[in-house]
mmCIF file of C-alpha atoms in Angstrom:
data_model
loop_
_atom_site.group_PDB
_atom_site.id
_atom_site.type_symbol
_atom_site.label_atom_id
_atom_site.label_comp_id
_atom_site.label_asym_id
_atom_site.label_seq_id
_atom_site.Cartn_x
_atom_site.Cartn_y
_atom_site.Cartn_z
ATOM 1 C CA UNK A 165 72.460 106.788 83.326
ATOM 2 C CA UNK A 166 71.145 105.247 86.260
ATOM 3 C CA UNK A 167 70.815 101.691 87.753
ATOM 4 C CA UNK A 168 67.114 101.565 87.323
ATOM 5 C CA UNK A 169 64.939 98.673 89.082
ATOM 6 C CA UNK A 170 64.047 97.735 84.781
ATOM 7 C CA UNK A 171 67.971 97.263 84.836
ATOM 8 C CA UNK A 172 68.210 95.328 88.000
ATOM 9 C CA UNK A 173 65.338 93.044 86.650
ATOM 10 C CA UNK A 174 64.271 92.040 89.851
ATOM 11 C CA UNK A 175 61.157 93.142 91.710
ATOM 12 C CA UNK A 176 61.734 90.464 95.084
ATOM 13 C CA UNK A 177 65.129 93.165 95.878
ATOM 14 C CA UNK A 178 64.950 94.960 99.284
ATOM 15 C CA UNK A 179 65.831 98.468 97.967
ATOM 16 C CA UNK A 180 63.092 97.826 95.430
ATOM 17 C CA UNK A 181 60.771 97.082 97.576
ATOM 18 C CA UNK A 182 61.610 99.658 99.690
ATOM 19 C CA UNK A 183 61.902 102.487 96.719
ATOM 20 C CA UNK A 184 58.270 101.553 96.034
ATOM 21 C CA UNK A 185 57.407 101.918 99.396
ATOM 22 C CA UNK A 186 58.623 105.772 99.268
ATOM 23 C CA UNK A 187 60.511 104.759 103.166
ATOM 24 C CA UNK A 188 62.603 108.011 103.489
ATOM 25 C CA UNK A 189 65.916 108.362 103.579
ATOM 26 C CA UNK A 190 66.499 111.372 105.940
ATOM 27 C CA UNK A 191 67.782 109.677 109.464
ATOM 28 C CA UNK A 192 69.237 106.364 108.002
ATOM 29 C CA UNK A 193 72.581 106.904 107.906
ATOM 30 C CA UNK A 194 75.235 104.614 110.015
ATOM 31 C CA UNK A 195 76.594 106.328 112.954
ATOM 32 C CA UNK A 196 80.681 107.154 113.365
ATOM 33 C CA UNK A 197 82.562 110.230 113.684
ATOM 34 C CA UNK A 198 85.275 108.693 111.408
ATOM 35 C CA UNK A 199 86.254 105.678 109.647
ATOM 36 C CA UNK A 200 89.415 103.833 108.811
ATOM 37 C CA UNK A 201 89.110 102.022 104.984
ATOM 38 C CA UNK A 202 91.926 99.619 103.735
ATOM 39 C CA UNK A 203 92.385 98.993 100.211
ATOM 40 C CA UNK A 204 91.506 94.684 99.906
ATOM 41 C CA UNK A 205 90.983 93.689 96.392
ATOM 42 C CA UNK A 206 89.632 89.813 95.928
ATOM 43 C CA UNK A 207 86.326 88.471 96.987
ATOM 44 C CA UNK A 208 84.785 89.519 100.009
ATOM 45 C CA UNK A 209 82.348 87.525 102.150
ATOM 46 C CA UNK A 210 79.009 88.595 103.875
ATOM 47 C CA UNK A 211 81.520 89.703 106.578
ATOM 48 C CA UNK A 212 83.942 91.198 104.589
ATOM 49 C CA UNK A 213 86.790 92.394 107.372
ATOM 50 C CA UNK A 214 86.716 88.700 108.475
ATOM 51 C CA UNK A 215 85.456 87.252 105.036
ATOM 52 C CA UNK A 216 88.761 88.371 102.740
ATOM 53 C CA UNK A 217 92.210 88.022 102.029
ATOM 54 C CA UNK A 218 92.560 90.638 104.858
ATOM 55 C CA UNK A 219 94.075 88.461 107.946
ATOM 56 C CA UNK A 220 90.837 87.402 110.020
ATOM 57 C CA UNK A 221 92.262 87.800 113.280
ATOM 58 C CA UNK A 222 93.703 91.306 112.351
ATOM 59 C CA UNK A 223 90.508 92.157 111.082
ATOM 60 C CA UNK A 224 88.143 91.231 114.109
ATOM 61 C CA UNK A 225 90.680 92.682 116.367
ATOM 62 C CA UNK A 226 91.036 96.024 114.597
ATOM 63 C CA UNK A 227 87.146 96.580 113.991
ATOM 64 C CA UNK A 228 86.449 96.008 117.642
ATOM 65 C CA UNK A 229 88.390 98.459 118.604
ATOM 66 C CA UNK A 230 87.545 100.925 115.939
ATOM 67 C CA UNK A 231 83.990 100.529 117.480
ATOM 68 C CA UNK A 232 84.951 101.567 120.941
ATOM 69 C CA UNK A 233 86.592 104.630 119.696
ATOM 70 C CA UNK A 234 82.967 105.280 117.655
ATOM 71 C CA UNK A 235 84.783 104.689 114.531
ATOM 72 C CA UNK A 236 83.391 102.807 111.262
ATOM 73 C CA UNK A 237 86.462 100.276 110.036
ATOM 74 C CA UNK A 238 85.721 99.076 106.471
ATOM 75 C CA UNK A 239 87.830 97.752 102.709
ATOM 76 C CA UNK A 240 87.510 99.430 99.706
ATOM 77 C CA UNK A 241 88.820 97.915 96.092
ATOM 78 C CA UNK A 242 89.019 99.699 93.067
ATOM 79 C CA UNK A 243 86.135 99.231 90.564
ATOM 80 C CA UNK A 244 86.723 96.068 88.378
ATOM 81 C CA UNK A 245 88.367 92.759 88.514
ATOM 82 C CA UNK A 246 89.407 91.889 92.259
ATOM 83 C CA UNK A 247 92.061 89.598 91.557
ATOM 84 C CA UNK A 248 94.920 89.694 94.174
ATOM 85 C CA UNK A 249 97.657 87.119 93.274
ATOM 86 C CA UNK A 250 100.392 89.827 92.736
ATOM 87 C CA UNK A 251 101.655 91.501 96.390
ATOM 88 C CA UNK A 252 101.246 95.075 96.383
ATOM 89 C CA UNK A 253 100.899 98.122 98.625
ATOM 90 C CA UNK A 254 96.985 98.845 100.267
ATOM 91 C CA UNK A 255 95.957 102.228 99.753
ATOM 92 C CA UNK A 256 94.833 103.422 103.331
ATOM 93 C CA UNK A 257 92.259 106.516 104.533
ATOM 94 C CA UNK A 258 91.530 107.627 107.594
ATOM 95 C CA UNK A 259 88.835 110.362 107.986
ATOM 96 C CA UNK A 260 87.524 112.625 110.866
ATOM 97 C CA UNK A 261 83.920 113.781 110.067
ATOM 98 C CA UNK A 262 82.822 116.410 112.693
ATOM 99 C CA UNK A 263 82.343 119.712 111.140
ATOM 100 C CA UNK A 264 84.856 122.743 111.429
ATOM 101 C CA UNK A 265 87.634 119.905 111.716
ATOM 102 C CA UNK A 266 86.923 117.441 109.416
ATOM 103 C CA UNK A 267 90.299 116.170 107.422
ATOM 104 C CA UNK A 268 91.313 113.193 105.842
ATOM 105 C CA UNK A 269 94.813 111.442 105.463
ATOM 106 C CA UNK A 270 95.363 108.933 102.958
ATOM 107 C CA UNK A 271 98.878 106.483 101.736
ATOM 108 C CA UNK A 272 99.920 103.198 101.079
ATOM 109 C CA UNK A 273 101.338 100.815 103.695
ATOM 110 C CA UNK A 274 102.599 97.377 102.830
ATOM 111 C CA UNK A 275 100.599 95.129 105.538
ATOM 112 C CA UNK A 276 97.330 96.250 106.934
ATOM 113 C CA UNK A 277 98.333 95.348 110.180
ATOM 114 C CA UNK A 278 100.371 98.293 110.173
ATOM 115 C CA UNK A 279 96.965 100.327 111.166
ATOM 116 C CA UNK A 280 97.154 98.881 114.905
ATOM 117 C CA UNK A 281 99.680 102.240 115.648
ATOM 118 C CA UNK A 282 97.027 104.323 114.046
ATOM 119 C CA UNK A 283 95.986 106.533 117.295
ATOM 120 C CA UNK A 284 92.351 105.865 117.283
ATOM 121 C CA UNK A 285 91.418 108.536 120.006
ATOM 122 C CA UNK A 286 93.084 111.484 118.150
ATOM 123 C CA UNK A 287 91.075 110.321 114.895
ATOM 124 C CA UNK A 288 87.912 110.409 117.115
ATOM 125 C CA UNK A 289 88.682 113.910 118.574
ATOM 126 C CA UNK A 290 89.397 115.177 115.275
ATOM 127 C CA UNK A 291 93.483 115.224 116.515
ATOM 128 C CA UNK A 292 95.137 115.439 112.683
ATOM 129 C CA UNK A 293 98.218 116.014 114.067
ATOM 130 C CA UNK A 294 98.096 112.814 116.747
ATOM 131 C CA UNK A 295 96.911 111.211 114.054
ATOM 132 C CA UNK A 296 99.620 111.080 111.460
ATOM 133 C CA UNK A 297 102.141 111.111 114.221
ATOM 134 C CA UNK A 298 101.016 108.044 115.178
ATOM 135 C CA UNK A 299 100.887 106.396 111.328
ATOM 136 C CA UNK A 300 103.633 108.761 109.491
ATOM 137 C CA UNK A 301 103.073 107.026 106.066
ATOM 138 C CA UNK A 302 99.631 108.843 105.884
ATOM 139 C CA UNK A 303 99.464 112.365 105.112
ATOM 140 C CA UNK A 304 96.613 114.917 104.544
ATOM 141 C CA UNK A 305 94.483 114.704 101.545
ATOM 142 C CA UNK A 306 92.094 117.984 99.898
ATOM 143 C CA UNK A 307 89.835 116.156 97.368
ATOM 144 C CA UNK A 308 87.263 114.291 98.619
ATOM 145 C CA UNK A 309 86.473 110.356 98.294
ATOM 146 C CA UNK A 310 83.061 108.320 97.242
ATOM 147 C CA UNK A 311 82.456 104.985 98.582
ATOM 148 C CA UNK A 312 79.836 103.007 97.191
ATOM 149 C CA UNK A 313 78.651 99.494 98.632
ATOM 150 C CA UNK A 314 79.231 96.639 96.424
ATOM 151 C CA UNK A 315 79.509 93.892 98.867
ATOM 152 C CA UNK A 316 76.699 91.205 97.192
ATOM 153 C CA UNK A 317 77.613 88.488 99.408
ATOM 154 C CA UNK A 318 75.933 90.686 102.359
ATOM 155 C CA UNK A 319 73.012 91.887 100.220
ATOM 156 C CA UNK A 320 72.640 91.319 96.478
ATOM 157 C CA UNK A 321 71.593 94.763 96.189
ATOM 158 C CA UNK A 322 74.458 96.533 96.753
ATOM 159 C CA UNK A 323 76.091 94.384 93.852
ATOM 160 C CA UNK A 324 73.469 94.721 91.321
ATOM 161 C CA UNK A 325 73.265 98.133 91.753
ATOM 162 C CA UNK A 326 76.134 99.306 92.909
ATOM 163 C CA UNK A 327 78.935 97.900 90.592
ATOM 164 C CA UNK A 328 77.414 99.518 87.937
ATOM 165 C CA UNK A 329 77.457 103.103 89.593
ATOM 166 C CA UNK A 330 81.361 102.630 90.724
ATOM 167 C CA UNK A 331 82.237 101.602 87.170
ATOM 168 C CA UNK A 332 80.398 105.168 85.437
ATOM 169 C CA UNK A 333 81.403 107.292 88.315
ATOM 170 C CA UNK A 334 84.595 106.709 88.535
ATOM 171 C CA UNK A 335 84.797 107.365 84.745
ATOM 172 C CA UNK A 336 84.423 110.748 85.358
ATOM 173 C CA UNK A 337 86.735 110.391 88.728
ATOM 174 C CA UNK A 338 89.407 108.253 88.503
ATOM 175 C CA UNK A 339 91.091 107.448 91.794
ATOM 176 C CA UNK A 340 88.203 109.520 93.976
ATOM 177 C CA UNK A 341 85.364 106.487 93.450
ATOM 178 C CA UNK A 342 85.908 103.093 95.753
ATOM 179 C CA UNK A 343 83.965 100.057 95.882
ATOM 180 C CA UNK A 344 83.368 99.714 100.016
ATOM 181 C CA UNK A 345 82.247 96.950 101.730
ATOM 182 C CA UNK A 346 79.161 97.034 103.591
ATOM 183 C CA UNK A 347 78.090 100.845 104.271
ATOM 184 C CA UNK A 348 74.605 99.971 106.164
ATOM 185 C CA UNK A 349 71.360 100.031 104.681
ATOM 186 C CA UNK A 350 71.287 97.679 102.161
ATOM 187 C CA UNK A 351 67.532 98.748 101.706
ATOM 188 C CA UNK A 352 68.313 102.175 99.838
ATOM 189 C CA UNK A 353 71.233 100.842 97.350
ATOM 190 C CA UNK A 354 72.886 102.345 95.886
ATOM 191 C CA UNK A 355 74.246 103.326 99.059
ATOM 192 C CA UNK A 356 77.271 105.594 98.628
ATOM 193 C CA UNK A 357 79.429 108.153 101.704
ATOM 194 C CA UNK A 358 81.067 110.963 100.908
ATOM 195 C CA UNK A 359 84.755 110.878 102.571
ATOM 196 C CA UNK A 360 85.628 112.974 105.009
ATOM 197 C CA UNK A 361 82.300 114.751 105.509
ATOM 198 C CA UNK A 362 81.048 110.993 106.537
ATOM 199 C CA UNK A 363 77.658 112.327 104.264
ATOM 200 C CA UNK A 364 75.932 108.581 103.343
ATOM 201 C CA UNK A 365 73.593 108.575 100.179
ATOM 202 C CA UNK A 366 71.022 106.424 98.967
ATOM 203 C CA UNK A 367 69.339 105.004 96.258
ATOM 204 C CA UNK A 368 72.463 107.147 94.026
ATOM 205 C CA UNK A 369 72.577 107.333 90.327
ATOM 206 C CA UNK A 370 75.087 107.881 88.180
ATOM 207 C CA UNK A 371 74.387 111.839 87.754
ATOM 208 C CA UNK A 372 73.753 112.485 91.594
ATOM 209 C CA UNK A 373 77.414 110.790 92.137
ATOM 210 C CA UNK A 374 79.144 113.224 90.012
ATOM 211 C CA UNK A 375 77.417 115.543 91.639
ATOM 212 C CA UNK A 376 78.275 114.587 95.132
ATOM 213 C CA UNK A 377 82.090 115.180 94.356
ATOM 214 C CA UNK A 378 81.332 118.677 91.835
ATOM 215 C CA UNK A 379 79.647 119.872 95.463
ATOM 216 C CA UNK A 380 82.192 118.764 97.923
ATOM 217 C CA UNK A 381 84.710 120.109 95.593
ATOM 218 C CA UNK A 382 83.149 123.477 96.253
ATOM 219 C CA UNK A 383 82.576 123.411 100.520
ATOM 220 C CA UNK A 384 78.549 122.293 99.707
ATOM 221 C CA UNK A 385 76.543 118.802 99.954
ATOM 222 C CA UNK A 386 73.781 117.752 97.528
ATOM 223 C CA UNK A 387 70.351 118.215 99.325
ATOM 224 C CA UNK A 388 68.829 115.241 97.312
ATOM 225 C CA UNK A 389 69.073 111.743 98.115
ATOM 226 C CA UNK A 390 70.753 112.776 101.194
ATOM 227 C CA UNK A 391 70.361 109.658 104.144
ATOM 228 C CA UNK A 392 72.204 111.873 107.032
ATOM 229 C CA UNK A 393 75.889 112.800 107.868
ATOM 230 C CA UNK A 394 77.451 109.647 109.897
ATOM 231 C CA UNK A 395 79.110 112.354 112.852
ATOM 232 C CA UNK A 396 75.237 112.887 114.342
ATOM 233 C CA UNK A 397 72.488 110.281 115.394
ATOM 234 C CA UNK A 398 70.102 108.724 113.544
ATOM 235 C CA UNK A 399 67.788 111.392 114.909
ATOM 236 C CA UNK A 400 70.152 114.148 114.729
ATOM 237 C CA UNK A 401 70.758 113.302 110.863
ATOM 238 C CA UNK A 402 67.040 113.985 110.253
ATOM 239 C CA UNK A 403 66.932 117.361 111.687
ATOM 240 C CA UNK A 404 69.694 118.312 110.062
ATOM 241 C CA UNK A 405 68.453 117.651 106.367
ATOM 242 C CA UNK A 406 65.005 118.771 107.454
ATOM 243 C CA UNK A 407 66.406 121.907 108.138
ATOM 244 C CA UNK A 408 69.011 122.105 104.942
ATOM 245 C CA UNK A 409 65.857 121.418 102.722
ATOM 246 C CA UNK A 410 64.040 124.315 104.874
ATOM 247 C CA UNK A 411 66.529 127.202 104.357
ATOM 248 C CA UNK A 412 68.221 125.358 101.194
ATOM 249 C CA UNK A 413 71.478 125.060 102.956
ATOM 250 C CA UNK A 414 74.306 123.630 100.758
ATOM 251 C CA UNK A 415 77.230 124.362 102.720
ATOM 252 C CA UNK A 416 79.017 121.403 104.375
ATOM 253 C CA UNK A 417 79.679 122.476 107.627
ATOM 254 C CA UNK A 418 77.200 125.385 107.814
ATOM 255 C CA UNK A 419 74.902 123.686 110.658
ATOM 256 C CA UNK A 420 76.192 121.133 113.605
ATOM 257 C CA UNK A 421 73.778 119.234 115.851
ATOM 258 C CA UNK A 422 73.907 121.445 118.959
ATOM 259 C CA UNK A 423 71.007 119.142 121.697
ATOM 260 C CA UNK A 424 68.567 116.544 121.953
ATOM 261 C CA UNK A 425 65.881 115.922 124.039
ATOM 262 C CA UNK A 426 63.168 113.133 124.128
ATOM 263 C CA UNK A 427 61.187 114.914 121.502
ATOM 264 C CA UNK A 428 63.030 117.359 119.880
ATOM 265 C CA UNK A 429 66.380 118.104 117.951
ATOM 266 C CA UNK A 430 68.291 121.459 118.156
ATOM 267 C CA UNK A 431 69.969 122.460 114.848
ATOM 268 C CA UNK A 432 72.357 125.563 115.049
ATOM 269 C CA UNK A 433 73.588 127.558 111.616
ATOM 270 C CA UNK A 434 77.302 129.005 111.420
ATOM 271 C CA UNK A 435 75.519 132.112 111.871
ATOM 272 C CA UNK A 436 73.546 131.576 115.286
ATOM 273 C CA UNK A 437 70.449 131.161 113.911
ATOM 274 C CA UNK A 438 68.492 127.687 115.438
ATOM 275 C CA UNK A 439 65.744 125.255 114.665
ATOM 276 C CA UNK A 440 63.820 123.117 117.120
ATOM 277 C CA UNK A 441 62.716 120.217 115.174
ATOM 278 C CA UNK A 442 59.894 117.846 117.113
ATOM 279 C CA UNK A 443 60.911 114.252 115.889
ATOM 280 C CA UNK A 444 57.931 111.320 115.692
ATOM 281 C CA UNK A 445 58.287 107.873 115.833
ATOM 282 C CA UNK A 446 55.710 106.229 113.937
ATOM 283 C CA UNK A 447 55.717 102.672 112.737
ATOM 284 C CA UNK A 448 56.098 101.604 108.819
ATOM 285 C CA UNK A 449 53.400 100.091 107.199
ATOM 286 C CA UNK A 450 52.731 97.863 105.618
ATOM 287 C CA UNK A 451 55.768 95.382 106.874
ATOM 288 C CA UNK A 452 58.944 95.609 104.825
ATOM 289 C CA UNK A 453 62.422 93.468 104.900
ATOM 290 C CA UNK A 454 65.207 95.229 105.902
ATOM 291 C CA UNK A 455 67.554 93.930 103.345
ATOM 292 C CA UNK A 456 66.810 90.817 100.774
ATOM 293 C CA UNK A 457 66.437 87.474 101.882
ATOM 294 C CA UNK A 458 65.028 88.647 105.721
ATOM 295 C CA UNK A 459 61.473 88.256 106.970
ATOM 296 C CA UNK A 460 59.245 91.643 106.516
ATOM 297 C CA UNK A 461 58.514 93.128 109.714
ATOM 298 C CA UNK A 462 57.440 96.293 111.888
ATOM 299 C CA UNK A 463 59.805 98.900 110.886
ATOM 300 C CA UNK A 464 60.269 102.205 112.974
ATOM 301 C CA UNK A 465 60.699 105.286 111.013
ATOM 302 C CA UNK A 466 61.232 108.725 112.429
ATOM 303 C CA UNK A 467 59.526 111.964 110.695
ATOM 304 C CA UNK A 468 60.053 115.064 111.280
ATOM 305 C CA UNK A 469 57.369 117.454 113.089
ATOM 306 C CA UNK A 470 56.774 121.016 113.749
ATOM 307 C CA UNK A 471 60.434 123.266 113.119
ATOM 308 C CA UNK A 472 60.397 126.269 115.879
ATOM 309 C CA UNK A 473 62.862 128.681 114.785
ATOM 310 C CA UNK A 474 65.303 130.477 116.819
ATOM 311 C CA UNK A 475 68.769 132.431 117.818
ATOM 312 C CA UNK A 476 71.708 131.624 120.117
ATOM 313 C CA UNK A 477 71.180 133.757 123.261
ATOM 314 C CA UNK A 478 74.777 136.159 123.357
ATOM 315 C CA UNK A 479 77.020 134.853 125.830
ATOM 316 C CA UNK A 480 74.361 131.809 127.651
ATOM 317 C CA UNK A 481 76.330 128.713 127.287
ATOM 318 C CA UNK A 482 75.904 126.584 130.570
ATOM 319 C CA UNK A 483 76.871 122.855 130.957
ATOM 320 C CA UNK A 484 77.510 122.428 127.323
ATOM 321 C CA UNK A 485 73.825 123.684 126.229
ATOM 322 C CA UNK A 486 73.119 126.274 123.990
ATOM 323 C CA UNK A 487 70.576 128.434 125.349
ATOM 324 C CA UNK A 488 68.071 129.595 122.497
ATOM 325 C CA UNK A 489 65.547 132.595 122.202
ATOM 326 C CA UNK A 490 62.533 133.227 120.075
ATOM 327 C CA UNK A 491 63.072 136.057 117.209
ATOM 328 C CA UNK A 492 60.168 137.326 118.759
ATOM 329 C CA UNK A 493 62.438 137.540 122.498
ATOM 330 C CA UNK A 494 65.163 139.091 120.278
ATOM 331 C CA UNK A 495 63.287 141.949 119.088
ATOM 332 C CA UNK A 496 61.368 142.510 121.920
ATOM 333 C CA UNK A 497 64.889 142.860 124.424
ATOM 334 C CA UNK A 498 63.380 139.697 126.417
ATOM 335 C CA UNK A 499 66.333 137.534 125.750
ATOM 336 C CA UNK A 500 68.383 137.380 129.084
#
């Protein structure tokens, strides 16, 4: 089961338009090494921290300085009716994403406003234990969480084909598939990020989101339909998947980002082997909206080039930069 463009009925939708296109997904993905989701049920707006029953001013406040910290700050409901007359608890997570200490905590709290102690500099450095010092009703959580974007009042994508997605998957998952608000690129819903690898999706079907969870379950991501992992730039999220679809790496938090440079992107394995990947800049044609309702224009997409493989020189780490060799310097004794 999948939400299909037949099922969507519409042809004039942005991630239509962009599916027929065949844009690519690698490199798309938002950019935050963690994020910070509330539970608001109700109706959200096309801003939906300041668009809700969430308090406005808390809400602009908060996000702000989420952002500073390089933090995403977002609601989540669970799938179905959004009524919220009765008063009840919000279900909070808070999730680091780099790899080798990614964690997420997770528990109610009766006000959001109670997130403003929430230290946002130990969530950013990855700090678990600053972390739930600093918001003691949150503890650690082991299973991993889906968000997918439903928020139609900021692009009527993400409701036509999202709601139906959150209502199968979590089927199959109770309590481990959210509705989010907006996730970023409206253009590939169903958008959907896998919590607390920060791993965004697109264009997800039911199938692949079962999937998603099955893998994450198990330490490994699902190569397909993979946008990027939100802890890297845009750039750095398309070297890493062109290198996972290369070797047919699974693992979660087998390779990290290690440099960048005006053309190219350094990937590193667990294991010390390295891939240079040349990025190119090219632009999209022919002009495309970036979510419904906007004007087509120019787009920029980045493709990958030419991948020169490689291995970490022993012992040459200077000024936070890895220093790579050829396999051809390894075997050869040239590597310094």
């Amino acid at each position: 089961m999948s939400a299909s463009h037949e099922q969507a009925g519409r042809s004039d939708l942005c991630s239509i338009i962009c599916r027929s296109l065949q844009e690519p997904l690698a490199g798309t993905s938002i950019i935050a090494t963690g994020w910070i989701l509330v539970e608001q049920p109700g109706p959200w707006g096309h801003d939906a921290i300041t668009q809700s029953h969430l308090d406005p001013v808390f809400g602009a406040e908060f996000d702000a300085e989420a952002k500073k910290a390089d933090l995403r700050f977002g609601l989540i409901r669970s799938p179905g009716k959004h009524s919220d007359a009765v008063p009840r608890a919000h279900r909070v997570y808070v999730a680091s994403t780099v790899p080798g200490r990614s964690w997420m905590l997770t528990g109610c709290v009766p006000d959001p406003t109670m997130l403003a102690d929430l230290d946002l500099e130990a969530v950013r450095h990855g700090d678990l234990k600053g972390a739930v010092a600093s918001l003691p009703e949150l503890a650690p959580v082991n299973e991993s969480i889906l968000l997918v974007c439903t928020n139609g009042k900021r692009d009527e994508c993400c409701a036509v084909l999202g709601r139906p997605i959150v209502k199968a998957a979590s089927a199959t998952a109770p309590g481990r598939v959210w509705e989010a608000s907006h996730l970023g690129g409206h253009r590939f819903a169903p958008t959907a990020t896998l919590l607390p690898a920060g791993i965004t999706y697109g264009h997800l079907d039911v199938e692949t989101a079962a999937a998603i969870l099955a893998a994450a379950d198990r330490g490994e991501t699902v190569l397909e339909k993979l946008r990027g992992r939100s802890t890297w730039t845009k750039r750095g999220q398309l070297a890493e998947i062109t290198v996972r679809h290369l070797i047919g790496e699974a693992g979660l938090d087998a390779l990290s980002v290690v440099t960048e440079d005006v053309e190219t992107v350094t990937v590193q394995h667990v294991d010390g082997r390295v891939w240079t990947v040349e990025e190119i800049g090219e632009t999209a044609y022919p002009r495309r909206p970036e979510s419904c309702g906007k004007e087509p224009f120019a787009m920029s997409i980045l493709r990958a080039g030419t991948i020169t493989p490689g291995r970490v020189a022993p012992g040459r780490i200077t000024s936070g930069a890895t220093e790579i060799v050829s396999p051809e310097a390894v075997a050869t004794g040239a590597a310094r």
